[in-house]
Coordinates of C-alpha atoms and ligand atoms in Angstrom, one line a residue:
X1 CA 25.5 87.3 49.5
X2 CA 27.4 90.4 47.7
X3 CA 24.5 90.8 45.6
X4 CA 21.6 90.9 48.4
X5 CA 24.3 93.4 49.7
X6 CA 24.3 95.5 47.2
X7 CA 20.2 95.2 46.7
X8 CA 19.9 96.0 49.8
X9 CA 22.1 98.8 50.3
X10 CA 20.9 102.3 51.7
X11 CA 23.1 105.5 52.3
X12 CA 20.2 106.7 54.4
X13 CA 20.0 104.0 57.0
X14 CA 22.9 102.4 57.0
X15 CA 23.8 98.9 58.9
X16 CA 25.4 99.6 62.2
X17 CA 29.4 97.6 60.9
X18 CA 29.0 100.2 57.6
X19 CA 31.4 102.7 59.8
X20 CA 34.0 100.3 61.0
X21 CA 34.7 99.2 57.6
X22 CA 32.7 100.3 54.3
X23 CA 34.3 98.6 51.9
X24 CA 33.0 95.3 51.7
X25 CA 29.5 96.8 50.7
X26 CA 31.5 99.3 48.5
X27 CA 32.8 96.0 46.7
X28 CA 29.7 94.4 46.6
X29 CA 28.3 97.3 44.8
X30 CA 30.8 98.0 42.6
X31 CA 30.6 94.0 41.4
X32 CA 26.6 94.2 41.1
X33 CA 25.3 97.6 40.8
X34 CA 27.8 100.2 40.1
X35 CA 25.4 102.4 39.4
X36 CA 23.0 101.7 42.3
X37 CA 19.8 103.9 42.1
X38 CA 18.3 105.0 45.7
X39 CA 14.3 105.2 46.4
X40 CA 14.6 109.2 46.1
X41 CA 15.8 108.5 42.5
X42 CA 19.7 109.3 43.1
X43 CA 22.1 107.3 41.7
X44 CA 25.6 106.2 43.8
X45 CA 28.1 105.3 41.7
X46 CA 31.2 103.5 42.9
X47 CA 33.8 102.4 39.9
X48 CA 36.4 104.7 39.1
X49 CA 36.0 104.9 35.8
X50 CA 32.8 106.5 36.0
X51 CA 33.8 108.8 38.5
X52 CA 36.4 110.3 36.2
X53 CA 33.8 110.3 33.3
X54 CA 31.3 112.6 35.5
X55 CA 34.7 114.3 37.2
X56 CA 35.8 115.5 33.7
X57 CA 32.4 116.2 32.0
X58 CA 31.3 119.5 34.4
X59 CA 28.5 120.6 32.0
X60 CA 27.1 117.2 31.5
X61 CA 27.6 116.7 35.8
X62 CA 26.9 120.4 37.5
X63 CA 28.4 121.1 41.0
X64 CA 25.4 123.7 41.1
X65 CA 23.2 122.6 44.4
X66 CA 21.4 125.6 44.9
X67 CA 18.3 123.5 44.4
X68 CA 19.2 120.1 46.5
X69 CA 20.5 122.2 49.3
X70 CA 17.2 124.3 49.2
X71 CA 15.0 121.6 49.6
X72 CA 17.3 119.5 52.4
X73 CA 18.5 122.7 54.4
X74 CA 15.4 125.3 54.1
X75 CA 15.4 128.8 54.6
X76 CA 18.7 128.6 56.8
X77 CA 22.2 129.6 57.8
X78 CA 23.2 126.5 56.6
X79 CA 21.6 126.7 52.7
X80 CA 23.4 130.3 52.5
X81 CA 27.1 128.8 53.0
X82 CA 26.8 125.6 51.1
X83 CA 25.1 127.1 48.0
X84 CA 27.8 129.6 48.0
X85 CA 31.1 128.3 48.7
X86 CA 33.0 127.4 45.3
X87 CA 33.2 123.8 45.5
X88 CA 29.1 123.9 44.7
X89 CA 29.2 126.1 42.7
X90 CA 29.9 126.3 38.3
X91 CA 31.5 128.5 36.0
X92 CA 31.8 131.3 36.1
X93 CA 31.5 132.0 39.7
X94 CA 33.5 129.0 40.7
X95 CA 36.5 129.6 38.1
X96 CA 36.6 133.6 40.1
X97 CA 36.8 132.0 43.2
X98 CA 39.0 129.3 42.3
X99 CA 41.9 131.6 40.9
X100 CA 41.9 134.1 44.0
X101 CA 42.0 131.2 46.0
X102 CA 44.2 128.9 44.3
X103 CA 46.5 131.5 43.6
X104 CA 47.6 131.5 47.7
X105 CA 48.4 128.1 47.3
X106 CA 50.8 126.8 44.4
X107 CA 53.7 124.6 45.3
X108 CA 55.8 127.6 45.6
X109 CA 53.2 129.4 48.3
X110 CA 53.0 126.2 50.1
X111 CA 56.8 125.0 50.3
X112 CA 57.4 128.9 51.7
X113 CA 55.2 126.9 54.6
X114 CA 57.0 123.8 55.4
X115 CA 59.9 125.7 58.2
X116 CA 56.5 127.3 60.0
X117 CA 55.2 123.4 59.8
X118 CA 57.8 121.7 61.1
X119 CA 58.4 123.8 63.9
X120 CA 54.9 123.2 64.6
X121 CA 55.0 119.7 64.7
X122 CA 58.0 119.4 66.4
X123 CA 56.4 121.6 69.6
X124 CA 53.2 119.0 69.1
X125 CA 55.9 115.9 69.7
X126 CA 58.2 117.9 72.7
X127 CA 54.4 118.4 74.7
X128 CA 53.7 114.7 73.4
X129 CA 57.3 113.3 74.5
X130 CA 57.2 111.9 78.1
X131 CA 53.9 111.6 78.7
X132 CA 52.1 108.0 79.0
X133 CA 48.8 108.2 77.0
X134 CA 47.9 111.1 74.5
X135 CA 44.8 111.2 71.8
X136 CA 46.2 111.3 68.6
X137 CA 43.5 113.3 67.6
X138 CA 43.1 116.2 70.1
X139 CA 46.8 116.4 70.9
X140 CA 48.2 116.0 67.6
X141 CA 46.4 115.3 64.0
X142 CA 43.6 117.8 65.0
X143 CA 45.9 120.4 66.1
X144 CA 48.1 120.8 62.4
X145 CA 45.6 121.9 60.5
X146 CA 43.6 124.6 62.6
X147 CA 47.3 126.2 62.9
X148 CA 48.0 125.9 59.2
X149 CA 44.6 127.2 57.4
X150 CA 44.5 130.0 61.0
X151 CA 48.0 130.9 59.1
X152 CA 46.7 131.1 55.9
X153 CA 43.6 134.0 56.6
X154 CA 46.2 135.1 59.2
X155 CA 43.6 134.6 61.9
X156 CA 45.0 135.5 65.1
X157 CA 46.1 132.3 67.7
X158 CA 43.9 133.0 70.6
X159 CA 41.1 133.0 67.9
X160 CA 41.6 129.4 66.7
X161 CA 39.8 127.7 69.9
X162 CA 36.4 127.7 68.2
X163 CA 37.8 126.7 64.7
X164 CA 37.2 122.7 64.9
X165 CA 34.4 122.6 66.5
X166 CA 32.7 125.2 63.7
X167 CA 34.1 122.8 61.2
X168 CA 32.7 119.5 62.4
X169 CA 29.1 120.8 62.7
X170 CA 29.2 122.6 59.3
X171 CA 30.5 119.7 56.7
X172 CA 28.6 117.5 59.5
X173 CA 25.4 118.8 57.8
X174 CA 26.7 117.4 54.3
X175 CA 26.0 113.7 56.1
X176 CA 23.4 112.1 53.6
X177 CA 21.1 111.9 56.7
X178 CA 20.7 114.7 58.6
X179 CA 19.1 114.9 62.1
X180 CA 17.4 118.2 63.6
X181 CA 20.4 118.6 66.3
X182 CA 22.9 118.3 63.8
X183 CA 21.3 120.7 61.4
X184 CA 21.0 123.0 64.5
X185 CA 24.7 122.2 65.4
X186 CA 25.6 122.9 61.5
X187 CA 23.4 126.4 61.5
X188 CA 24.5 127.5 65.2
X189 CA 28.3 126.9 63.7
X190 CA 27.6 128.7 60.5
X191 CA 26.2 132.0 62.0
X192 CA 29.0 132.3 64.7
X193 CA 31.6 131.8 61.9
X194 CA 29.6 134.8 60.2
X195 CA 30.0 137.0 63.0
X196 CA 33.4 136.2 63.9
X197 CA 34.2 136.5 60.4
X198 CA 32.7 140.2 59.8
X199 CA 34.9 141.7 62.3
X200 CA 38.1 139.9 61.4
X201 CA 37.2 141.2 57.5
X202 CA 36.5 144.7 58.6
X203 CA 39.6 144.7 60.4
X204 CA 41.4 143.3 57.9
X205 CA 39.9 145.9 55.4
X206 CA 41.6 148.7 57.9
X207 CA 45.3 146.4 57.7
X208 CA 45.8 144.6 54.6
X209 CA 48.3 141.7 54.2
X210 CA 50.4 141.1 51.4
X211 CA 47.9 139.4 49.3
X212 CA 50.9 136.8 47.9
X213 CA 50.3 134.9 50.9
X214 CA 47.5 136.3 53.1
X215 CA 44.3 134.6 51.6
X216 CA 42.2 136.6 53.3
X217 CA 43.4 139.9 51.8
X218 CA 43.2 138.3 48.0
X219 CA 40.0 137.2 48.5
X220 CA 38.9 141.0 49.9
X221 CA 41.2 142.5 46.9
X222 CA 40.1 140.6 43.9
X223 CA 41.8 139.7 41.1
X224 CA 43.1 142.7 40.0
X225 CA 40.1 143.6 38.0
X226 CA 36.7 145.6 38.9
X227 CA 34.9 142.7 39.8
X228 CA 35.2 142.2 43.5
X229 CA 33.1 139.0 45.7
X230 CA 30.2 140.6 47.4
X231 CA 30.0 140.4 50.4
X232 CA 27.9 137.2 51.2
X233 CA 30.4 135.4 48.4
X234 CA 33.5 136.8 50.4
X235 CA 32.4 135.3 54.2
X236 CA 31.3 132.1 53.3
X237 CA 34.1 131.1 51.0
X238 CA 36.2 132.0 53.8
X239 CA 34.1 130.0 56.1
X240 CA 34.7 127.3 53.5
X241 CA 38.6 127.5 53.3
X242 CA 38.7 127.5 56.7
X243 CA 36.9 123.8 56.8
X244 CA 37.6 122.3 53.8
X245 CA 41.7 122.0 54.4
X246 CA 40.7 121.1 58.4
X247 CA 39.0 117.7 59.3
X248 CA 40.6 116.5 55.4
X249 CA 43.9 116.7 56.8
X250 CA 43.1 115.5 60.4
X251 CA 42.0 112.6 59.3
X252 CA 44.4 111.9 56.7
X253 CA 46.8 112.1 59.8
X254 CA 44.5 110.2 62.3
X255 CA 43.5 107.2 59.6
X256 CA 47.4 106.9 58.2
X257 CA 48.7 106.7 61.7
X258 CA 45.8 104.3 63.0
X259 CA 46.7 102.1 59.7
X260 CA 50.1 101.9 60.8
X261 CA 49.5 100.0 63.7
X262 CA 47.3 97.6 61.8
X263 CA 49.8 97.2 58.9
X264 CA 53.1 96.8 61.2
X265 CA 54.8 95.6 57.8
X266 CA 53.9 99.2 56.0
X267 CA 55.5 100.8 59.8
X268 CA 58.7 99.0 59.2
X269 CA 59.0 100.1 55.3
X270 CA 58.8 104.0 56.8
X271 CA 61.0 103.5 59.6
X272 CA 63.7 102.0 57.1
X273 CA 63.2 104.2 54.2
X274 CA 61.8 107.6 55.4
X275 CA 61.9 109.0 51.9
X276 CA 59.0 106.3 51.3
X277 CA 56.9 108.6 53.2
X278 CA 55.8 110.4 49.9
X279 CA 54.2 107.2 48.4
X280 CA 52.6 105.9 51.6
X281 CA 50.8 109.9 52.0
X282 CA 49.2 108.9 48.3
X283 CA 48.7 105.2 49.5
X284 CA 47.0 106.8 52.8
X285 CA 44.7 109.1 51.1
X286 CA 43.4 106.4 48.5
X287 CA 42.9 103.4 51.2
X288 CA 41.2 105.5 53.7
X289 CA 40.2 108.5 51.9
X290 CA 39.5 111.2 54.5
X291 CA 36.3 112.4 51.9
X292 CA 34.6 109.5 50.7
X293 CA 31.8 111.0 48.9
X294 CA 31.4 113.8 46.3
X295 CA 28.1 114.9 44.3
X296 CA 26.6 116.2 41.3
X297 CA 23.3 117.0 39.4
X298 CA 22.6 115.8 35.7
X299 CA 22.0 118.7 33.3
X300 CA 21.0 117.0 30.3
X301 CA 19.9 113.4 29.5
X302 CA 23.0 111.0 30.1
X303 CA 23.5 107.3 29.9
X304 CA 25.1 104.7 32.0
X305 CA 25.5 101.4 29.9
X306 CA 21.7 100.2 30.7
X307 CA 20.7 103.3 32.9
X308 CA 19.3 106.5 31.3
X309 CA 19.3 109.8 33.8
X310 CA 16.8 112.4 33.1
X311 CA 18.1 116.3 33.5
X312 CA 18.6 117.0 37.2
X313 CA 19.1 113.7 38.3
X314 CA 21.4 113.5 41.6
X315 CA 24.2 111.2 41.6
X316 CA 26.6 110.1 44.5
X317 CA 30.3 109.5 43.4
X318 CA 31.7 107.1 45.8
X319 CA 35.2 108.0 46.2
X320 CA 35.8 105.7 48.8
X321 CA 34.3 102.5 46.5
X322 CA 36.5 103.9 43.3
X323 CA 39.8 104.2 45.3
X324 CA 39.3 100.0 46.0
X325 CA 38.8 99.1 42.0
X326 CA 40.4 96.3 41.6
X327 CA 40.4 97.2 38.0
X328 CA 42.6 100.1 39.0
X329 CA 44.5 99.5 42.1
X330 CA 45.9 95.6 42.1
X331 CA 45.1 94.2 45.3
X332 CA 43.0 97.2 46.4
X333 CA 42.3 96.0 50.4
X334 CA 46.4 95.9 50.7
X335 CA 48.0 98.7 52.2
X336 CA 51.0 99.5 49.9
X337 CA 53.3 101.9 51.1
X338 CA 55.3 101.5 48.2
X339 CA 52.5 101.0 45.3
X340 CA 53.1 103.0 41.6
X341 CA 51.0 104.3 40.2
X342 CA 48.9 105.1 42.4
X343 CA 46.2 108.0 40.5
X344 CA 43.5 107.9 43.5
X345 CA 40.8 110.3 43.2
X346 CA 41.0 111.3 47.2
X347 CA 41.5 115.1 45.9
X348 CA 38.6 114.6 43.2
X349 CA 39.3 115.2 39.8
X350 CA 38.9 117.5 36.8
X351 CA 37.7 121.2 37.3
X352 CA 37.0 121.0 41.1
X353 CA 39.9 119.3 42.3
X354 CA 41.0 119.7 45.8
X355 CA 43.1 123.4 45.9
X356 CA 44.7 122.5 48.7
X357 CA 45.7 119.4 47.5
X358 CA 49.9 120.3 47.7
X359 CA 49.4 121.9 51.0
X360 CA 47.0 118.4 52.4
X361 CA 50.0 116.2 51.3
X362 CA 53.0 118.1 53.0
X363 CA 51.2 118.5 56.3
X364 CA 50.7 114.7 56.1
X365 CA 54.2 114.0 55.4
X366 CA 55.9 115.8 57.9
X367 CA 53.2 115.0 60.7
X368 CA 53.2 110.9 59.7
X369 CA 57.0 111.1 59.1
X370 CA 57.6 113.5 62.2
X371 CA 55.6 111.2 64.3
X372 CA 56.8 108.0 63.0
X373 CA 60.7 109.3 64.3
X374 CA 60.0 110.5 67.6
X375 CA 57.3 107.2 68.3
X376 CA 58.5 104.5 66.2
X377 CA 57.3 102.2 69.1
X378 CA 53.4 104.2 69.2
X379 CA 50.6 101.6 69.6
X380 CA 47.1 102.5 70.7
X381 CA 46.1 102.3 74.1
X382 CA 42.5 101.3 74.0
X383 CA 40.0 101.1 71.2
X384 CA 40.0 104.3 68.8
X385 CA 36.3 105.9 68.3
X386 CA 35.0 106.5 65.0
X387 CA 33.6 109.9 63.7
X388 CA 30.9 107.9 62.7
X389 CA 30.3 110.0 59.3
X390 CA 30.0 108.8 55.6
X391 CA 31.2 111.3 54.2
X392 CA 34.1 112.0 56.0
X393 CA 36.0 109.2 57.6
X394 CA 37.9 109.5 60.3
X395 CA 38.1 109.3 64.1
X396 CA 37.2 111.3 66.9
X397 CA 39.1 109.8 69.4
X398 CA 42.5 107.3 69.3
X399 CA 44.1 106.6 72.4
X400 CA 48.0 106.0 72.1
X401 CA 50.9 105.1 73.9
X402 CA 53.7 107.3 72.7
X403 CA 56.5 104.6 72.7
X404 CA 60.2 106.1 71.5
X405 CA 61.5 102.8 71.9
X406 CA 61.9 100.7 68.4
X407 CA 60.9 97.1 68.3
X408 CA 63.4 94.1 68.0
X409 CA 63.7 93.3 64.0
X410 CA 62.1 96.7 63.0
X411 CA 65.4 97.9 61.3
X412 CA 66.8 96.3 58.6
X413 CA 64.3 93.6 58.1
X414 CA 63.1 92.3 54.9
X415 CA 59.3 92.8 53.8
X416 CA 56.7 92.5 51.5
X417 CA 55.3 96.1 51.9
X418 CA 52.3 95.4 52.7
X419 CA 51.3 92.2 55.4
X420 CA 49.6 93.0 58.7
X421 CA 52.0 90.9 60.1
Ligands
HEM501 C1 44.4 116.2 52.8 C2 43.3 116.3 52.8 C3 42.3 116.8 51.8 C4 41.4 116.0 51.1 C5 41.3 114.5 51.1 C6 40.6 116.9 50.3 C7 39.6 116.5 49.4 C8 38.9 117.3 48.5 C9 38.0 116.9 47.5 C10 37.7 115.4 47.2 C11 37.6 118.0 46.8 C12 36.7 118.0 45.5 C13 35.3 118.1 45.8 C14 34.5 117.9 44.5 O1 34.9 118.0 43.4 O2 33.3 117.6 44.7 C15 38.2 119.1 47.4 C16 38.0 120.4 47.0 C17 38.5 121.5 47.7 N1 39.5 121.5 48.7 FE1 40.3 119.9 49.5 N2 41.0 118.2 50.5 C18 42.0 118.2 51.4 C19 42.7 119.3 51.9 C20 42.5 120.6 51.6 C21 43.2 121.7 52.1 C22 44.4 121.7 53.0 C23 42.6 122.9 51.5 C24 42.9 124.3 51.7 C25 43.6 124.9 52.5 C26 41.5 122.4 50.7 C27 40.7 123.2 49.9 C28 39.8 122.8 49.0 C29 39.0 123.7 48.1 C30 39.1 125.2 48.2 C31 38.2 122.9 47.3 C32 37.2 123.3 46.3 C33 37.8 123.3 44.9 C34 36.8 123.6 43.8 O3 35.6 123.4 44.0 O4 37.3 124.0 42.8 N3 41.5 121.0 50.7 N4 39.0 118.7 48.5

């Protein structure tokens, strides 16, 4: 059965349950062809092991998809973002990019964020508090990050509406499959952003920040030396920050919060030991990792065990698929608030990891640990609606009752950490 699975599997017309739940065809894969090869001669590769190996090897595995993204997006709006921003991009471009970048967002930048966050949050729970039914999404996990990366170019609030909605339709393009309305969505999204962007960096040009923490103004700046990003490199990795750090986080937040009713055991852990919140975020973003699928392209000749890759080869890394290795992660289909270690690859790895990585994690924890306070009672109020993507999983819609009330037996109870029960 697993092994007809995995024969039969197909990122590009996938069976209608895939959504709901991946990973048993992630498993069968990863038991009888890790690395699967597709008709169009990719490869998807889904133990972890191999995904570090091509991870850590970046001129054996390029990020470099001028080519790919030529072919799949044309002569379009959409081809002249993704083939510039800096996660598809290699040296030396993407190490420039990386360290103006980057350089807004160390540990110290971000803690300087947490008071701003929190207050947030906590005006996201008082306009939650009282009312019967909310979406988890639109009135709370969706509305963190579009706030916090806003903050970060210092874009000004009444200019935030349009943010999401830009985001969705541009990494919506990165979907394996891609239909005409969605690549008109994707290119429609893109050229707006451009033109919002222009004036808000020719304004910015006349008022610059304090490039310490305005991103915006670092990236318009430099590094200090004479080389500054032209301008097509300058809009579209802003375009990029803006939607990287945005439906990552949301769904981190929707998917952890959704698990939590599922995994009633992992709720009662939180609610008992809030300082457990920083091993559940990590066990959050490896068993439902918000981006389940990175790529490369082969450079040179490159062998997997059996399977020889010519130069330029494409191959898919399954994050989604490595995060469950058994060979890992003991009992990978168990959420474990509690589990050590726990070295998911949910940020990537090597090179290209995720920059926002410290700044993903704390708007997790106070938004799952925030919520889990005010709502310790929350359950959903009808069926939650997937986003229906591949590559990034999530939901678009989770009704929920906010419930302040606590549960008989949910404080000071013994458990196991990690029973649905
Ligand atoms: C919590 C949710 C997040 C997840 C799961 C996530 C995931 C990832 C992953 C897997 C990559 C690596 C892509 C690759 O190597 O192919 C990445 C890269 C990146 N992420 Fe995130 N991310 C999150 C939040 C953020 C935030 C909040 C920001 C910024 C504000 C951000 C900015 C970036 C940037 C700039 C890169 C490109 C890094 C490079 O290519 O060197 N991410 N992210």
């Amino acid at each position: 059965m697993a092994r007809a699975i995995a024969a039969r599997f197909d990122l590009m017309e996938l069976p209608a349950d895939f959504y709901d739940d991946p990973y048993p065809y992630y498993d069968a894969l990863r038991s009888h062809e890790p690395i699967k090869r597709f008709a169009d001669g990719s490869y998807f590769l889904t133990r972890y092991e191999d995904l570090i190996r091509v991870y850590r090897d970046t001129k054996t595995f390029s990020s470099d998809k001028s080519k790919e993204f030529g072919r799949k997006f044309g002569d379009s709006p959409l081809r002249d973002h993704h083939t510039s921003s800096l996660v598809f991009r290699d040296p030396p471009v993407h190490t420039r990019l990386r360290r103006l970048i980057g350089g807004a967002l160390t540990p110290r930048h971000v803690a300087a964020m947490e008071t701003g966050l929190v207050a947030l949050v906590e005006r996201l729970l008082d306009s939650i508090a009282g009312r019967e039914t909310i979406d988890l999404i639109d009135d709370f996990a969706g509305a963190i990050p579009v706030e916090i990366i806003g903050n970060l170019l210092r874009v000004p609030h009444e200019d935030r509406g349009p943010l999401r909605g830009w985001s969705l339709a541009i990494l919506g393009a990165l979907e394996p499959s891609l239909g005409m309305e969605a690549a008109a969505r994707g290119n429609a999204a893109v050229s707006d952003m451009l033109e919002y962007l222009r004036g808000l960096i020719a304004e910015r040009r006349r008022h610059l920040g304090d490039p310490e923490t305005d991103v915006l103004s670092r990236l318009i700046l430099g590094d200090g030396g004479d080389e500054r990003l032209d301008a097509k490199d300058l809009l579209h990795n802003c375009i990029f920050i803006l939607n990287a750090g945005h439906e990552t986080t949301t769904n981190l937040i929707g998917n952890a919060l959704v698990s939590l009713v599922a995994w009633p055991c992992a709720r009662r852990i939180l609610l008992r030991t809030p300082e457990a919140i920083e091993s559940a975020v990590e066990e959050f973003l490896r068993f439902e990792s918000s981006n389940q699928l990175g790529n490369r392209i082969t450079t040179r000749p490159v062998r997997f065990g059996e399977v020889e890759m010519p130069p330029e080869t494409r191959i898919w890394l399954c994050i989604g698929a490595a995060n469950r290795d058994p060979l890992k992660f003991p009992d990978p289909d168990r959420l474990d608030v509690l589990r050590s270690p726990n070295r998911h690859l949910a940020f990537g790895s090597g090179p290209h990891q995720c920059v926002g990585l410290t700044l993903g994690r704390l708007e997790a924890r106070v938004a799952i640990s925030r919520f889990l306070q005010r709502f310790p009672g929350y359950e959903l109020a009808a069926p939650a609606t997937r986003g229906g993507r591949v590559r990034f999983r999530g939901y678009l819609h989770v009704p929920c009752r906010p419930r302040a009330d606590r549960r008989p037996g949910w404080i000071g109870e013994n458990s196991d950490g990690g029973s649905r029960s």
